[in-house]
mmCIF file of C-alpha atoms in Angstrom:
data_model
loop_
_atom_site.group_PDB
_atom_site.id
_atom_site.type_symbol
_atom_site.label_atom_id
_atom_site.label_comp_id
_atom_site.label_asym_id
_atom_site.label_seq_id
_atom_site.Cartn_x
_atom_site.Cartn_y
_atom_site.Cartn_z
ATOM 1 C CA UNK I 1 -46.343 -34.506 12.676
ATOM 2 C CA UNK I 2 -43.605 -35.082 10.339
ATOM 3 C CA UNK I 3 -42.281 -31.667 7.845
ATOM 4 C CA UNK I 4 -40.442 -33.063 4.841
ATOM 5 C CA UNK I 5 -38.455 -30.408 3.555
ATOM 6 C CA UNK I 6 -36.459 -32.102 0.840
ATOM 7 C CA UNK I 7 -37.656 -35.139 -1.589
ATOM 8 C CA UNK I 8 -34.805 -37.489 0.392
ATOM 9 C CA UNK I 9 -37.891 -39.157 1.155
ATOM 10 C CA UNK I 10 -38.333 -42.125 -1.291
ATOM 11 C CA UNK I 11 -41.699 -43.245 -2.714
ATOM 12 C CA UNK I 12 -40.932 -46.909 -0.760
ATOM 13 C CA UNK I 13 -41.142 -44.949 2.523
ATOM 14 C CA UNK I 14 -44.011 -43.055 1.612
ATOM 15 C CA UNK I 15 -45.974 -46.387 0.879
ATOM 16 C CA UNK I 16 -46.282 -47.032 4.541
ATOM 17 C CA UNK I 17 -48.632 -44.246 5.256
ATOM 18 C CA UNK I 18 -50.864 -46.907 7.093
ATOM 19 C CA UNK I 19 -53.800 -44.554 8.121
ATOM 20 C CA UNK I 20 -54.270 -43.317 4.567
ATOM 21 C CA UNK I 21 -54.026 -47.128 2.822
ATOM 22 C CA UNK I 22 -56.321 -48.201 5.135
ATOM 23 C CA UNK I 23 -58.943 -45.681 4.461
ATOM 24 C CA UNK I 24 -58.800 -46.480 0.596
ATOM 25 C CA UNK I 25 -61.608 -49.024 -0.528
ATOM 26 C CA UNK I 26 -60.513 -52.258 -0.987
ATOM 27 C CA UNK I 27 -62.718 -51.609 -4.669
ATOM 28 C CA UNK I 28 -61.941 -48.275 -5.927
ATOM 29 C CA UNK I 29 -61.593 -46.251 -9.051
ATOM 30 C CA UNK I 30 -58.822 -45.077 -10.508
ATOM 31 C CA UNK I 31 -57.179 -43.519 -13.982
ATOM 32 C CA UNK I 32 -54.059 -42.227 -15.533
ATOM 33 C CA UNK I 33 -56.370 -38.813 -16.214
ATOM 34 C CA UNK I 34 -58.543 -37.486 -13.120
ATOM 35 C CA UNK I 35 -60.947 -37.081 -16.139
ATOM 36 C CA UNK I 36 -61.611 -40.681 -17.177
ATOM 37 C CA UNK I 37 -62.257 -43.613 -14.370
ATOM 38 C CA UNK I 38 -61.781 -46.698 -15.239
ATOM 39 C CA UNK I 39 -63.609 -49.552 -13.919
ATOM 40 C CA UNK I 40 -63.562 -51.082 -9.709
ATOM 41 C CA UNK I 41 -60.199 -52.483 -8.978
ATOM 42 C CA UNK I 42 -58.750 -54.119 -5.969
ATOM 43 C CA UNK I 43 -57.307 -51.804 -3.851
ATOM 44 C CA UNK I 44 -53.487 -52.949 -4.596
ATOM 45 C CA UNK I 45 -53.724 -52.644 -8.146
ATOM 46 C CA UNK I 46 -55.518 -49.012 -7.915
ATOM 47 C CA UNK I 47 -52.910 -47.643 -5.731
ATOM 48 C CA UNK I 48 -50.646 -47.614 -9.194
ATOM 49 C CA UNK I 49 -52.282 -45.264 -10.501
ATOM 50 C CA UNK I 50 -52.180 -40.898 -9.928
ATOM 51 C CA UNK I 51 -55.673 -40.436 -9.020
ATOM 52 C CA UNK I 52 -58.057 -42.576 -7.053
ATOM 53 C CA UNK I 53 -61.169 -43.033 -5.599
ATOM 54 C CA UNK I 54 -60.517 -41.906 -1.629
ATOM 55 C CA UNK I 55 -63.978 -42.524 -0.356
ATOM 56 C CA UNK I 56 -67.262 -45.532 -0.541
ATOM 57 C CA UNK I 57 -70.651 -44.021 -1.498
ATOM 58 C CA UNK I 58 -71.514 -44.573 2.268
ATOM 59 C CA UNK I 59 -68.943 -42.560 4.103
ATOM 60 C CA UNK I 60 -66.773 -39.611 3.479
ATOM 61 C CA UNK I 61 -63.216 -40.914 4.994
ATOM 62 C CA UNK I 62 -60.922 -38.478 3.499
ATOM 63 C CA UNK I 63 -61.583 -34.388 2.568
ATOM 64 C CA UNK I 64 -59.486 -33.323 -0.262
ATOM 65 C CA UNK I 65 -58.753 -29.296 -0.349
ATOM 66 C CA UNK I 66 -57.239 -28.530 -4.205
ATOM 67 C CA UNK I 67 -55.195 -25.367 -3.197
ATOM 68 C CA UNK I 68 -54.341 -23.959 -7.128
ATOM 69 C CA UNK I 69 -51.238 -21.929 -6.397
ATOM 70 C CA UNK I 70 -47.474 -21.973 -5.533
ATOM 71 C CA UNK I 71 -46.239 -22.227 -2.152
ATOM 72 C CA UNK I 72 -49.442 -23.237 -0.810
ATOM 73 C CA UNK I 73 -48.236 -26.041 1.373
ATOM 74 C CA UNK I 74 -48.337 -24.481 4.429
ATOM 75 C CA UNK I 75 -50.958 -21.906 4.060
ATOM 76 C CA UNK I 76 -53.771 -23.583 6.746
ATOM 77 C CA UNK I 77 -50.484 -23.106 9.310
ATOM 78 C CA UNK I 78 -50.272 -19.005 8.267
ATOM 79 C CA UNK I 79 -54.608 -19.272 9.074
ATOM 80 C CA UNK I 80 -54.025 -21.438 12.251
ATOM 81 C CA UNK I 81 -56.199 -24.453 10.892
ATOM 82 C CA UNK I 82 -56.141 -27.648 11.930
ATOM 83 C CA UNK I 83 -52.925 -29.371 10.603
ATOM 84 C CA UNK I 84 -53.839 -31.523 7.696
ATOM 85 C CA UNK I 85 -53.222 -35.476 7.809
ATOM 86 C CA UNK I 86 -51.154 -34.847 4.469
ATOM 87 C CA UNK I 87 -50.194 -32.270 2.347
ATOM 88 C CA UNK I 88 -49.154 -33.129 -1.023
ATOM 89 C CA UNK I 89 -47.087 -30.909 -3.651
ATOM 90 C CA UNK I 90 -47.025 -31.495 -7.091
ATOM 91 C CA UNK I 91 -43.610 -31.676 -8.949
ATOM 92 C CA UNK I 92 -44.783 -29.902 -11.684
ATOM 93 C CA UNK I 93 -46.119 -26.758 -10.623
ATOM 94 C CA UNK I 94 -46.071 -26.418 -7.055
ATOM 95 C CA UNK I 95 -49.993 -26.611 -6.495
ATOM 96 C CA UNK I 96 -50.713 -28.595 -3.295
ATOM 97 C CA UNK I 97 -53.711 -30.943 -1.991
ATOM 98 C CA UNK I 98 -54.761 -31.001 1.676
ATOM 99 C CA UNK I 99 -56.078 -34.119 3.123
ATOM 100 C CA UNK I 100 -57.626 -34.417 6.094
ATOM 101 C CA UNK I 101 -58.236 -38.059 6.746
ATOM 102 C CA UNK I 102 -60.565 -39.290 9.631
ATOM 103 C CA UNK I 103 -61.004 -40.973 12.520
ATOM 104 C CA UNK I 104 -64.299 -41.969 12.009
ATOM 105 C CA UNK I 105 -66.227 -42.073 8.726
ATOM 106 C CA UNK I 106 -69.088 -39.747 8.085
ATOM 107 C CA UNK I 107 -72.171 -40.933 6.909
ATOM 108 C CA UNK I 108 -73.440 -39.517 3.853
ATOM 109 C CA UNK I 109 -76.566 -40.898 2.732
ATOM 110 C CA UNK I 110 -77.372 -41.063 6.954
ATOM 111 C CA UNK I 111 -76.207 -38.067 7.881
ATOM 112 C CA UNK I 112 -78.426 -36.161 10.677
ATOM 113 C CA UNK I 113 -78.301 -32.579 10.152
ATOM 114 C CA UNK I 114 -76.304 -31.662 12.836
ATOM 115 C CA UNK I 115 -73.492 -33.359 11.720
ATOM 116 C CA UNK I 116 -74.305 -32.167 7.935
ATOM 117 C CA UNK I 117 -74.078 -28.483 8.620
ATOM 118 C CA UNK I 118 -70.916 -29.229 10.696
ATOM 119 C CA UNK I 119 -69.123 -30.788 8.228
ATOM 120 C CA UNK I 120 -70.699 -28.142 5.513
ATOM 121 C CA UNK I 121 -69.613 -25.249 7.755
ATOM 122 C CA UNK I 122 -66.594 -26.362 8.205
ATOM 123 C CA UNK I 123 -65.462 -27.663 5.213
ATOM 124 C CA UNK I 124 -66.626 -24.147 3.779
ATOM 125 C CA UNK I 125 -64.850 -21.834 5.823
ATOM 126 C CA UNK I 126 -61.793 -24.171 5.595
ATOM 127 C CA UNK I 127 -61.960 -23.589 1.775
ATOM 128 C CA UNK I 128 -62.643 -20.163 1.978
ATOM 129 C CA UNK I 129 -59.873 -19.642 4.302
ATOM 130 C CA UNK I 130 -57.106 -21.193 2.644
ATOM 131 C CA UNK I 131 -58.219 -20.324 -0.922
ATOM 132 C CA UNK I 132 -59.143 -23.287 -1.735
ATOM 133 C CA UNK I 133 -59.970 -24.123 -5.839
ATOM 134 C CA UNK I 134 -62.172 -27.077 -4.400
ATOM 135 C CA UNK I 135 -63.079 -29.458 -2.074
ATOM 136 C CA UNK I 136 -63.765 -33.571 -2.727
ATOM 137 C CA UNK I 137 -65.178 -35.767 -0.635
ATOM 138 C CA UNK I 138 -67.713 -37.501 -2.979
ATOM 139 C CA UNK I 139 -67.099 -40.935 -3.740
ATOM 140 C CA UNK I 140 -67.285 -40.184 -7.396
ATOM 141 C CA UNK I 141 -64.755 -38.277 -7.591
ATOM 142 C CA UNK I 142 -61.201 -39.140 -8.304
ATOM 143 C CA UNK I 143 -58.412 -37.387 -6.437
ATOM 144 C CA UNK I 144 -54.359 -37.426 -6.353
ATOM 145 C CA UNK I 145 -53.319 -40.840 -4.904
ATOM 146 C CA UNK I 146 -51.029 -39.626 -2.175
ATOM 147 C CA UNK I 147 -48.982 -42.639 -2.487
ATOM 148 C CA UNK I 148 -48.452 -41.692 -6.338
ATOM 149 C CA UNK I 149 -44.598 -40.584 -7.265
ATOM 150 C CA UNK I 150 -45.900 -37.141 -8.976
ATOM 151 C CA UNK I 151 -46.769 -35.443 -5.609
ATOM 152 C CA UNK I 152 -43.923 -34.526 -3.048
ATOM 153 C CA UNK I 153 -45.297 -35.282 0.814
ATOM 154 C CA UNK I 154 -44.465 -31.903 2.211
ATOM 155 C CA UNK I 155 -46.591 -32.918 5.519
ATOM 156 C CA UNK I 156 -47.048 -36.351 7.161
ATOM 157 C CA UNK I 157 -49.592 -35.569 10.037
ATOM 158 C CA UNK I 158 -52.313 -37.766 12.165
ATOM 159 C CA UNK I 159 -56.433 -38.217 11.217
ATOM 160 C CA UNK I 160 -58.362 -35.838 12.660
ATOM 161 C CA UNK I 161 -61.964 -35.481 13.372
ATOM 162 C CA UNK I 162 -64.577 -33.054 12.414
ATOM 163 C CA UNK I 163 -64.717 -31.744 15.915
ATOM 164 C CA UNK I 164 -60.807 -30.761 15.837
ATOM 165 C CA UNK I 165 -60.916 -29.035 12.697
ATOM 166 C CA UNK I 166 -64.247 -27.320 14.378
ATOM 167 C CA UNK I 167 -62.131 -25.949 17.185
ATOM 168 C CA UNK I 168 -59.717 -23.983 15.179
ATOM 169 C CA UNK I 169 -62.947 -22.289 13.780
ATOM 170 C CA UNK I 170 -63.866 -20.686 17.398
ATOM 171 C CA UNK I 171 -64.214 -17.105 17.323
ATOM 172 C CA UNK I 172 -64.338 -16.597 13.964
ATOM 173 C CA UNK I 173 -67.147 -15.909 11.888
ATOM 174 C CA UNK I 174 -67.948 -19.614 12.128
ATOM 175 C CA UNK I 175 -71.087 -20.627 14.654
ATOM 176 C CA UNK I 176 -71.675 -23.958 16.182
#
């Protein structure tokens, strides 16, 4: 897990987070306004842009926490929550987004319901814990494009799996 204190980092290094790229699809939406999408692009082009299209209509790859106040970067460290894979900070007001990529896709229109109230429970409590304004993980939605150069990286970390961020959840009100 890599802390970036300072914005030494440039955007060019930030462009090699592999195991987020990857998990973009190759066709995705994107826009200038998290309001308006424009049309399917190739993956290259869509990148460009602030806000994207993280996830396919058939699996959720990436969870997206919006986390609407200052010095929020580090708040799932002050709850002892799984680290996220990223943590970006916008420039502008010091909101940040949490991004917990994963190992393995989930499947959303094949989801059993074990593994539906899993991810609900946990991605619940994990917004309720941090304070969380939101969560995405529809493929509709568009979120910040973590490669973009109006976010700050304040937290390079690995993919996780639903499991891991389960197990920070033991002995809490949170039941398997």
């Amino acid at each position: 897990m890599n802390i970036i204190t300072s914005n030494n980092q440039s955007r060019q290094d930030l462009r090699s987070i592999p195991f987020y790229k990857e998990k973009i699809p190759n066709k995705t939406r994107c826009s200038e306004d998290k309001r308006f999408q424009l049309e399917l692009f190739d993956k290259e082009f869509a990148l460009q842009f602030p806000y994207i299209q993280e996830n396919i209509p058939s699996y959720i790859n990436i969870i997206d926490f919006d986390l609407d106040y200052e010095d929020s970067a580090f708040a799932w460290q002050a709850k002892d929550l799984q680290a996220p894979s990223l943590v970006l900070v916008n420039k502008t007001n010091g909101h940040s987004r949490y991004k917990y990529i994963l190992e393995e896709g989930i499947p959303w229109n094949k989801k059993t319901r074990a593994t539906s109230k899993l991810f609900y429970d946990v991605t619940g409590f994990y917004k309720d814990i941090i304070s969380a304004d939101k969560i995405t993980f529809k493929q509709k939605n568009l979120c910040p494009n973590a490669l973009h150069k109006n976010y700050d990286l304040a937290l390079e970390g690995n993919v996780v799996s639903l499991s891991q961020m389960a197990e920070c959840l033991e002995g809490r009100r949170y039941k398997k």
